[in-house]
Amino acid sequence: MAPPNAMTTTVTRTVANGKGKRLEPAGDWHGIRRDQMARAKGGHGMVGQNRKHHGGGVVAKDVARKPKKTNQDEFAEVLHPFRQSVIYFGFVVLMFIGHIRDFLDGVMARLGLDASASERRSASNPDCPPLVANSQDFYTRRLYMRIVDIFNRPISSAPGSWIDVMERAREGDPCRNHPKPTGRTKRCLNLGSYNYLGFAAKDEYCTPRVIQTLAEYGCSTCSSSSDAGMTSKHVEMEGVVAEFLGVESAFVYGMGFATNAMTIPVLADKNTLIISDEMNHKSIVDGVKLSGARVKVFKHNNTQHLEYILRKSIVEGHPRTKRPWRKIIIIVEGIYSMEGEMVKLREIVALKKKYKAYLYLDEAHSIGALGRTGRGVCEQLGVDPRDVDVMMGTFTKSFGSCGGYIAGKQEMVEWIRSSSPAAYYATSMSPSAVQQVISALKIIAGEDGTTRGAEKLNRLSDNSNYFRQELKKRGFHVLGDQDSPVVPIMCYYAAKIPALSRLCLERGLAVVLVGFPATALCLSRMRICISAAHTREELKLAIDIIDEIGDKCMIKYLRGSKKVSEEEESYVEELPCPPARLESSRSI
Amino acid sequence: MSGGTVKENLAWCWSKRNHVDEIVSEVWSNVRPGGRLHPAWFFEAKGHLAVELLLFAVILYLITRKSFKPKKEKPLSKAEQEELIEDWVPEPLAPTSYATASDGDEAATGLRSRKNPPVKKQIRYAKTPVVKGKASAPHVQVGSKKVMNLVSTNFLNFANSEKIEDACEKALQRYGCGSCGPRGFYGTIDVHLEFEDRMAKFLGTEEAILYSYDISTPSSAIPAFCKSGDVIVADSGVNYAIQSGLTLSRSTVIYFEHNNLKDLERVLQQVTGEDNKKGKTNLERIQRRFIVVEGIYQNYGDLCPLKGVMALKEKYNFRMILEESLALGVLGKSGRGSVEHHGLEVDQVDITLASLGNSIGSIGGICAGSRRVCDHQRLSGAGYVFSASLPPYLACAAIESLNLLEEKGPELVQALSKKAKVFRDLLGKAFAKSKSLRVHQENDEDVLSPFVHLKLVAKQNSEVEAVEVLQTFVDAALREGVFLSLSKYTFLDRFDGCQSIRMAVNVEHTNADLAKAVGTLKKQAQKLDLL
């Protein structure tokens, strides 16, 4: 292993001295970049210096020789067997009590003392089996419902940086009844919405235009995009989106989830192999299921495993017919929403080229949030967007609208336009939402005559990096890459979820906590989404509160490891400007 | 004779040659059990060791000898693998071959068995002209011309109403445009809850749940309840959104002939046949069984004979999933849909699905039912849990639509059904003698449906040819000021009926408008020799 600091420091100094000064890409530019990322991730900067990233085979070998510290390794460090068994024990206790309650409920129902027992049966035909079997929703009834108050919290304001969270109170049996709003609200700092660029609330540039479009085009077209639903606004938007992404053409859907679920079936058939990352979103899973294609799953962001599967699949062909695959599609996401990690796009593009597979990139979280000009993970990592065969993304997050797009080569987009079920059977996107996207893209590109877009993008990455580093300094186990606005804080114990969420809400922080089944049983986490709308003061406030609660709930798992915090400190001093700016400016 | 050499024995035998019986008894005394030539004696005298040794040797031989094995292939060497990888040529990502007029025959026969469906090719439809301004209005701007809009399914003209626009504007000012998160992560905004509440009250169900897109509603709600091992009996005319839900559920799906109650009963008997033989079997206790129908079929524009279906459903103990996208706001006295129209009880339908993109004039989908049905989807409905929620201004638009429906629903619905009847009558008369085009209308009740399919019944060589014929007709009509659209299908859709033209009546179309439109259509059909 080469000593990690020699080159890194020189580069970072250059950055610090000449803010915004272009760095000539030296031979090992990307190696350095990754090195920094590894350090930012709380690793030990032990990644080799002499990486070469050209040619797929080299990549895989390289990875094999000098394994970067993965999330899995980090989890293993914190999650020693004792801790793990305590977490499992917690679940066992809850399940045990749940089964006892189920049993008692059954007895009560048999004795006719429980009026609500009949609810499980259909009113009109009581002979039918229950719609949802007892075992099927055991987890929901007995575990989830206990802490239902921390999920699905309604708000009564725009999902901007501050939100009015509606207070709810529980009545009756907490395992059966959802809490009801009391009418009171609590003003909280919003760390949960995907409002990356701060377009969620009313905007001085967008909103008037959106309202004007509403008057001109109405709120709905009541028609599909292959019929009257394709208005001149929609046509304009598809052009704007394609231009923004740097590809030939784009096709727009009215919903992000449907974009994946309705596109994959027209690209893949039963003679297609889909190689999918294990952390891929449910919409991709649904799309793959609908397509009827064979699917193989590779370990999260593990290019070595991906290459292994690619080689094996091409050599062996279809497992039943033994014929060669008609095509192979690799599906990855730009930023994984539960991990905050970026995809290793460079390596995957190299592999994809080497093995002639197609690449489907879901940029739901990364479009608008990454890259110097907000063009997503391709810009961030210096990949030519034309190397990605299918670019998919949503407008829900960064652009504060709704819907999704598929972009790429003219021919491919034409095929999707003429065969996607959503083009024929779904209402086209609302014209006002279309206008919101157009306006937001104009702001990002600086076409509104101000520098607001660039400021927003800068602030987002500054905020994300600041927040992540500060939390790391305080000893939290934080996941995710540099510049990624998704900041998951590990809390491991599922039992800590309700405590953390309730304490945060009490102190005026709206955060999201996720546990099983969205994550593994032992890897519960608090997920924070940073926004460009947050000010430094607001983030400081949030950090102080999380710090305090972290002490209370004992989730500062990395406080002991001194090495990490020292490194982080020096890193922050040297690098006030995030390195993404430099790299992305070079590539596009 | 015991003992002695062989020679002595032979000599003794010679001496006794006249007393054979003595020789025999002597030999017997040796061979009989206990004699020294008896096998038992041999073993007593450690002879078994020799046998064991022999056996051992044989076993040893069998073990050590090289058994016959077919020669195993060596795993591919790296160079061979590289060669295979080098040789592999993938197909292009997007198929470049669309359906053509020449590959028609098997598609035209329409015989597609469940087991071996021929690969369907995508038909390349002509692009619909781009609309400027409000696409949902009764008359729209296409190019430089104002044309009559028979495409948008804005039946009650709500998408166009000022009240709804005002509501949207207020919401946009207050909430911004998007919701920036799924329902679970602070994407639940008070107007979503309000709409769900209002919708449930309107339909008379315990609860309703709001999805953010119409096509994802059935494909999320159906798999939330139907699992593998369950049985779904569906009408063969159901739309693709439902079909995708059926595929995702992994249940056994059996289709019955469109709107054919006899066929439905046959299928139901077939499913429940096992039960009746053996009394109440375990299967009957755990297998969930559903019937899936649409209130007004998107693919036909006709009504479902819901009363008959309901009777069968009760008889055979099935559950009912009802898709009301086109029926909501259209059928029933006050626009509450098929259940109201057919005079049924609300709780006879277990799961009601509907799109908000038609009469309601907004975007999104709903699922209504008992509290349990909706609650379960809040954690298991994929499109609900994993997708951003509906933009709040669209939820406000939907609330305002419900206000309008509650306020003057009966009048609007009545006016609409009158218009639909007028249009259908005129169209029916105009094309009564046509051998090529026919209005799809099987029952008397179908006149209530403002969604009309004009089928091409003349035999064409292929689907593509049929589409071309209809497309010329649609284009000609547009030139004369009537905006129509073909019903278009993706190659994934299993629907295989006739090609047709779809028309949707807006309540704001005047009788004169409708008459003029039918006149234009008739004239154009005559020109194209379709009458």
mmCIF file with all atom_site columns, C-alpha atoms in Angstrom, chain A residues 405-496:
data_model
loop_
_atom_site.group_PDB
_atom_site.id
_atom_site.type_symbol
_atom_site.label_atom_id
_atom_site.label_alt_id
_atom_site.label_comp_id
_atom_site.label_asym_id
_atom_site.label_entity_id
_atom_site.label_seq_id
_atom_site.pdbx_PDB_ins_code
_atom_site.Cartn_x
_atom_site.Cartn_y
_atom_site.Cartn_z
_atom_site.occupancy
_atom_site.B_iso_or_equiv
_atom_site.pdbx_formal_charge
_atom_site.auth_seq_id
_atom_site.auth_comp_id
_atom_site.auth_asym_id
_atom_site.auth_atom_id
_atom_site.pdbx_PDB_model_num
ATOM 1  C CA . TYR A 1 405 ? -37.919 10.942 -18.207 1.00 0.00 ? 405 TYR A CA 1
ATOM 2  C CA . ILE A 1 406 ? -36.152 8.428  -20.389 1.00 0.00 ? 406 ILE A CA 1
ATOM 3  C CA . ALA A 1 407 ? -33.371 9.891  -22.480 1.00 0.00 ? 407 ALA A CA 1
ATOM 4  C CA . GLY A 1 408 ? -30.773 8.598  -24.874 1.00 0.00 ? 408 GLY A CA 1
ATOM 5  C CA . LYS A 1 409 ? -30.329 7.919  -28.543 1.00 0.00 ? 409 LYS A CA 1
ATOM 6  C CA . GLN A 1 410 ? -33.060 9.023  -30.905 1.00 0.00 ? 410 GLN A CA 1
ATOM 7  C CA . GLU A 1 411 ? -33.863 5.503  -32.032 1.00 0.00 ? 411 GLU A CA 1
ATOM 8  C CA . MET A 1 412 ? -34.192 4.118  -28.519 1.00 0.00 ? 412 MET A CA 1
ATOM 9  C CA . VAL A 1 413 ? -36.388 6.991  -27.354 1.00 0.00 ? 413 VAL A CA 1
ATOM 10 C CA . GLU A 1 414 ? -38.560 6.596  -30.441 1.00 0.00 ? 414 GLU A CA 1
ATOM 11 C CA . TRP A 1 415 ? -39.017 2.924  -29.610 1.00 0.00 ? 415 TRP A CA 1
ATOM 12 C CA . ILE A 1 416 ? -40.101 3.758  -26.085 1.00 0.00 ? 416 ILE A CA 1
ATOM 13 C CA . ARG A 1 417 ? -42.416 6.480  -27.285 1.00 0.00 ? 417 ARG A CA 1
ATOM 14 C CA . SER A 1 418 ? -44.103 4.068  -29.656 1.00 0.00 ? 418 SER A CA 1
ATOM 15 C CA . SER A 1 419 ? -44.314 1.075  -27.349 1.00 0.00 ? 419 SER A CA 1
ATOM 16 C CA . SER A 1 420 ? -44.400 2.151  -23.715 1.00 0.00 ? 420 SER A CA 1
ATOM 17 C CA . PRO A 1 421 ? -47.743 1.418  -22.046 1.00 0.00 ? 421 PRO A CA 1
ATOM 18 C CA . ALA A 1 422 ? -47.582 4.761  -20.265 1.00 0.00 ? 422 ALA A CA 1
ATOM 19 C CA . ALA A 1 423 ? -47.622 6.518  -23.626 1.00 0.00 ? 423 ALA A CA 1
ATOM 20 C CA . TYR A 1 424 ? -50.978 4.950  -24.491 1.00 0.00 ? 424 TYR A CA 1
ATOM 21 C CA . TYR A 1 425 ? -52.847 4.289  -21.288 1.00 0.00 ? 425 TYR A CA 1
ATOM 22 C CA . ALA A 1 426 ? -51.776 6.946  -18.791 1.00 0.00 ? 426 ALA A CA 1
ATOM 23 C CA . THR A 1 427 ? -52.741 10.576 -18.485 1.00 0.00 ? 427 THR A CA 1
ATOM 24 C CA . SER A 1 428 ? -49.903 12.752 -19.676 1.00 0.00 ? 428 SER A CA 1
ATOM 25 C CA . MET A 1 429 ? -48.021 14.958 -17.265 1.00 0.00 ? 429 MET A CA 1
ATOM 26 C CA . SER A 1 430 ? -49.825 17.995 -15.945 1.00 0.00 ? 430 SER A CA 1
ATOM 27 C CA . PRO A 1 431 ? -48.843 21.065 -18.027 1.00 0.00 ? 431 PRO A CA 1
ATOM 28 C CA . SER A 1 432 ? -48.137 23.136 -14.915 1.00 0.00 ? 432 SER A CA 1
ATOM 29 C CA . ALA A 1 433 ? -45.716 20.515 -13.648 1.00 0.00 ? 433 ALA A CA 1
ATOM 30 C CA . VAL A 1 434 ? -44.135 20.556 -17.094 1.00 0.00 ? 434 VAL A CA 1
ATOM 31 C CA . GLN A 1 435 ? -43.647 24.293 -16.810 1.00 0.00 ? 435 GLN A CA 1
ATOM 32 C CA . GLN A 1 436 ? -42.119 23.855 -13.351 1.00 0.00 ? 436 GLN A CA 1
ATOM 33 C CA . VAL A 1 437 ? -39.478 21.569 -14.864 1.00 0.00 ? 437 VAL A CA 1
ATOM 34 C CA . ILE A 1 438 ? -38.756 23.938 -17.717 1.00 0.00 ? 438 ILE A CA 1
ATOM 35 C CA . SER A 1 439 ? -38.395 26.891 -15.341 1.00 0.00 ? 439 SER A CA 1
ATOM 36 C CA . ALA A 1 440 ? -36.227 24.972 -12.903 1.00 0.00 ? 440 ALA A CA 1
ATOM 37 C CA . LEU A 1 441 ? -33.937 23.834 -15.717 1.00 0.00 ? 441 LEU A CA 1
ATOM 38 C CA . LYS A 1 442 ? -33.707 27.413 -16.960 1.00 0.00 ? 442 LYS A CA 1
ATOM 39 C CA . ILE A 1 443 ? -32.662 28.604 -13.514 1.00 0.00 ? 443 ILE A CA 1
ATOM 40 C CA . ILE A 1 444 ? -30.061 25.861 -13.263 1.00 0.00 ? 444 ILE A CA 1
ATOM 41 C CA . ALA A 1 445 ? -28.673 26.763 -16.660 1.00 0.00 ? 445 ALA A CA 1
ATOM 42 C CA . GLY A 1 446 ? -28.632 30.444 -15.715 1.00 0.00 ? 446 GLY A CA 1
ATOM 43 C CA . GLU A 1 447 ? -31.052 31.331 -18.490 1.00 0.00 ? 447 GLU A CA 1
ATOM 44 C CA . ASP A 1 448 ? -33.264 33.251 -16.122 1.00 0.00 ? 448 ASP A CA 1
ATOM 45 C CA . GLY A 1 449 ? -30.679 36.013 -16.089 1.00 0.00 ? 449 GLY A CA 1
ATOM 46 C CA . THR A 1 450 ? -29.448 35.392 -12.556 1.00 0.00 ? 450 THR A CA 1
ATOM 47 C CA . THR A 1 451 ? -26.820 33.200 -10.972 1.00 0.00 ? 451 THR A CA 1
ATOM 48 C CA . ARG A 1 452 ? -29.325 31.582 -8.664  1.00 0.00 ? 452 ARG A CA 1
ATOM 49 C CA . GLY A 1 453 ? -28.927 28.195 -10.284 1.00 0.00 ? 453 GLY A CA 1
ATOM 50 C CA . ALA A 1 454 ? -25.185 28.053 -9.828  1.00 0.00 ? 454 ALA A CA 1
ATOM 51 C CA . GLU A 1 455 ? -25.549 29.320 -6.276  1.00 0.00 ? 455 GLU A CA 1
ATOM 52 C CA . LYS A 1 456 ? -28.096 26.678 -5.496  1.00 0.00 ? 456 LYS A CA 1
ATOM 53 C CA . LEU A 1 457 ? -25.830 23.939 -6.812  1.00 0.00 ? 457 LEU A CA 1
ATOM 54 C CA . ASN A 1 458 ? -22.863 25.285 -4.892  1.00 0.00 ? 458 ASN A CA 1
ATOM 55 C CA . ARG A 1 459 ? -24.831 25.623 -1.719  1.00 0.00 ? 459 ARG A CA 1
ATOM 56 C CA . LEU A 1 460 ? -26.174 22.094 -2.020  1.00 0.00 ? 460 LEU A CA 1
ATOM 57 C CA . SER A 1 461 ? -22.767 20.464 -2.224  1.00 0.00 ? 461 SER A CA 1
ATOM 58 C CA . ASP A 1 462 ? -21.310 22.800 0.408   1.00 0.00 ? 462 ASP A CA 1
ATOM 59 C CA . ASN A 1 463 ? -24.172 22.030 2.718   1.00 0.00 ? 463 ASN A CA 1
ATOM 60 C CA . SER A 1 464 ? -23.930 18.297 2.130   1.00 0.00 ? 464 SER A CA 1
ATOM 61 C CA . ASN A 1 465 ? -20.209 18.176 2.719   1.00 0.00 ? 465 ASN A CA 1
ATOM 62 C CA . TYR A 1 466 ? -20.359 20.432 5.755   1.00 0.00 ? 466 TYR A CA 1
ATOM 63 C CA . PHE A 1 467 ? -23.144 18.413 7.306   1.00 0.00 ? 467 PHE A CA 1
ATOM 64 C CA . ARG A 1 468 ? -21.509 15.083 6.650   1.00 0.00 ? 468 ARG A CA 1
ATOM 65 C CA . GLN A 1 469 ? -18.119 16.156 7.998   1.00 0.00 ? 469 GLN A CA 1
ATOM 66 C CA . GLU A 1 470 ? -19.557 17.756 11.104  1.00 0.00 ? 470 GLU A CA 1
ATOM 67 C CA . LEU A 1 471 ? -21.479 14.615 11.932  1.00 0.00 ? 471 LEU A CA 1
ATOM 68 C CA . LYS A 1 472 ? -18.426 12.471 11.362  1.00 0.00 ? 472 LYS A CA 1
ATOM 69 C CA . LYS A 1 473 ? -16.364 14.679 13.614  1.00 0.00 ? 473 LYS A CA 1
ATOM 70 C CA . ARG A 1 474 ? -18.865 14.044 16.335  1.00 0.00 ? 474 ARG A CA 1
ATOM 71 C CA . GLY A 1 475 ? -18.442 10.318 15.992  1.00 0.00 ? 475 GLY A CA 1
ATOM 72 C CA . PHE A 1 476 ? -21.560 9.336  14.109  1.00 0.00 ? 476 PHE A CA 1
ATOM 73 C CA . HIS A 1 477 ? -21.329 6.551  11.602  1.00 0.00 ? 477 HIS A CA 1
ATOM 74 C CA . VAL A 1 478 ? -22.341 8.373  8.445   1.00 0.00 ? 478 VAL A CA 1
ATOM 75 C CA . LEU A 1 479 ? -22.614 6.722  5.041   1.00 0.00 ? 479 LEU A CA 1
ATOM 76 C CA . GLY A 1 480 ? -22.463 8.171  1.598   1.00 0.00 ? 480 GLY A CA 1
ATOM 77 C CA . ASP A 1 481 ? -20.015 9.786  -0.749  1.00 0.00 ? 481 ASP A CA 1
ATOM 78 C CA . GLN A 1 482 ? -18.632 13.270 -0.856  1.00 0.00 ? 482 GLN A CA 1
ATOM 79 C CA . ASP A 1 483 ? -21.114 15.733 -2.421  1.00 0.00 ? 483 ASP A CA 1
ATOM 80 C CA . SER A 1 484 ? -24.027 13.369 -2.110  1.00 0.00 ? 484 SER A CA 1
ATOM 81 C CA . PRO A 1 485 ? -26.992 15.193 -0.542  1.00 0.00 ? 485 PRO A CA 1
ATOM 82 C CA . VAL A 1 486 ? -28.294 11.988 0.997   1.00 0.00 ? 486 VAL A CA 1
ATOM 83 C CA . VAL A 1 487 ? -26.759 11.581 4.439   1.00 0.00 ? 487 VAL A CA 1
ATOM 84 C CA . PRO A 1 488 ? -27.675 8.361  6.247   1.00 0.00 ? 488 PRO A CA 1
ATOM 85 C CA . ILE A 1 489 ? -26.695 8.153  9.902   1.00 0.00 ? 489 ILE A CA 1
ATOM 86 C CA . MET A 1 490 ? -26.493 4.591  11.132  1.00 0.00 ? 490 MET A CA 1
ATOM 87 C CA . CYS A 1 491 ? -28.350 3.768  14.305  1.00 0.00 ? 491 CYS A CA 1
ATOM 88 C CA . TYR A 1 492 ? -28.345 -0.038 13.836  1.00 0.00 ? 492 TYR A CA 1
ATOM 89 C CA . TYR A 1 493 ? -30.836 -0.830 16.617  1.00 0.00 ? 493 TYR A CA 1
ATOM 90 C CA . ALA A 1 494 ? -34.379 -0.939 15.314  1.00 0.00 ? 494 ALA A CA 1
ATOM 91 C CA . ALA A 1 495 ? -35.472 -0.138 18.847  1.00 0.00 ? 495 ALA A CA 1
ATOM 92 C CA . LYS A 1 496 ? -33.785 3.246  18.625  1.00 0.00 ? 496 LYS A CA 1
#
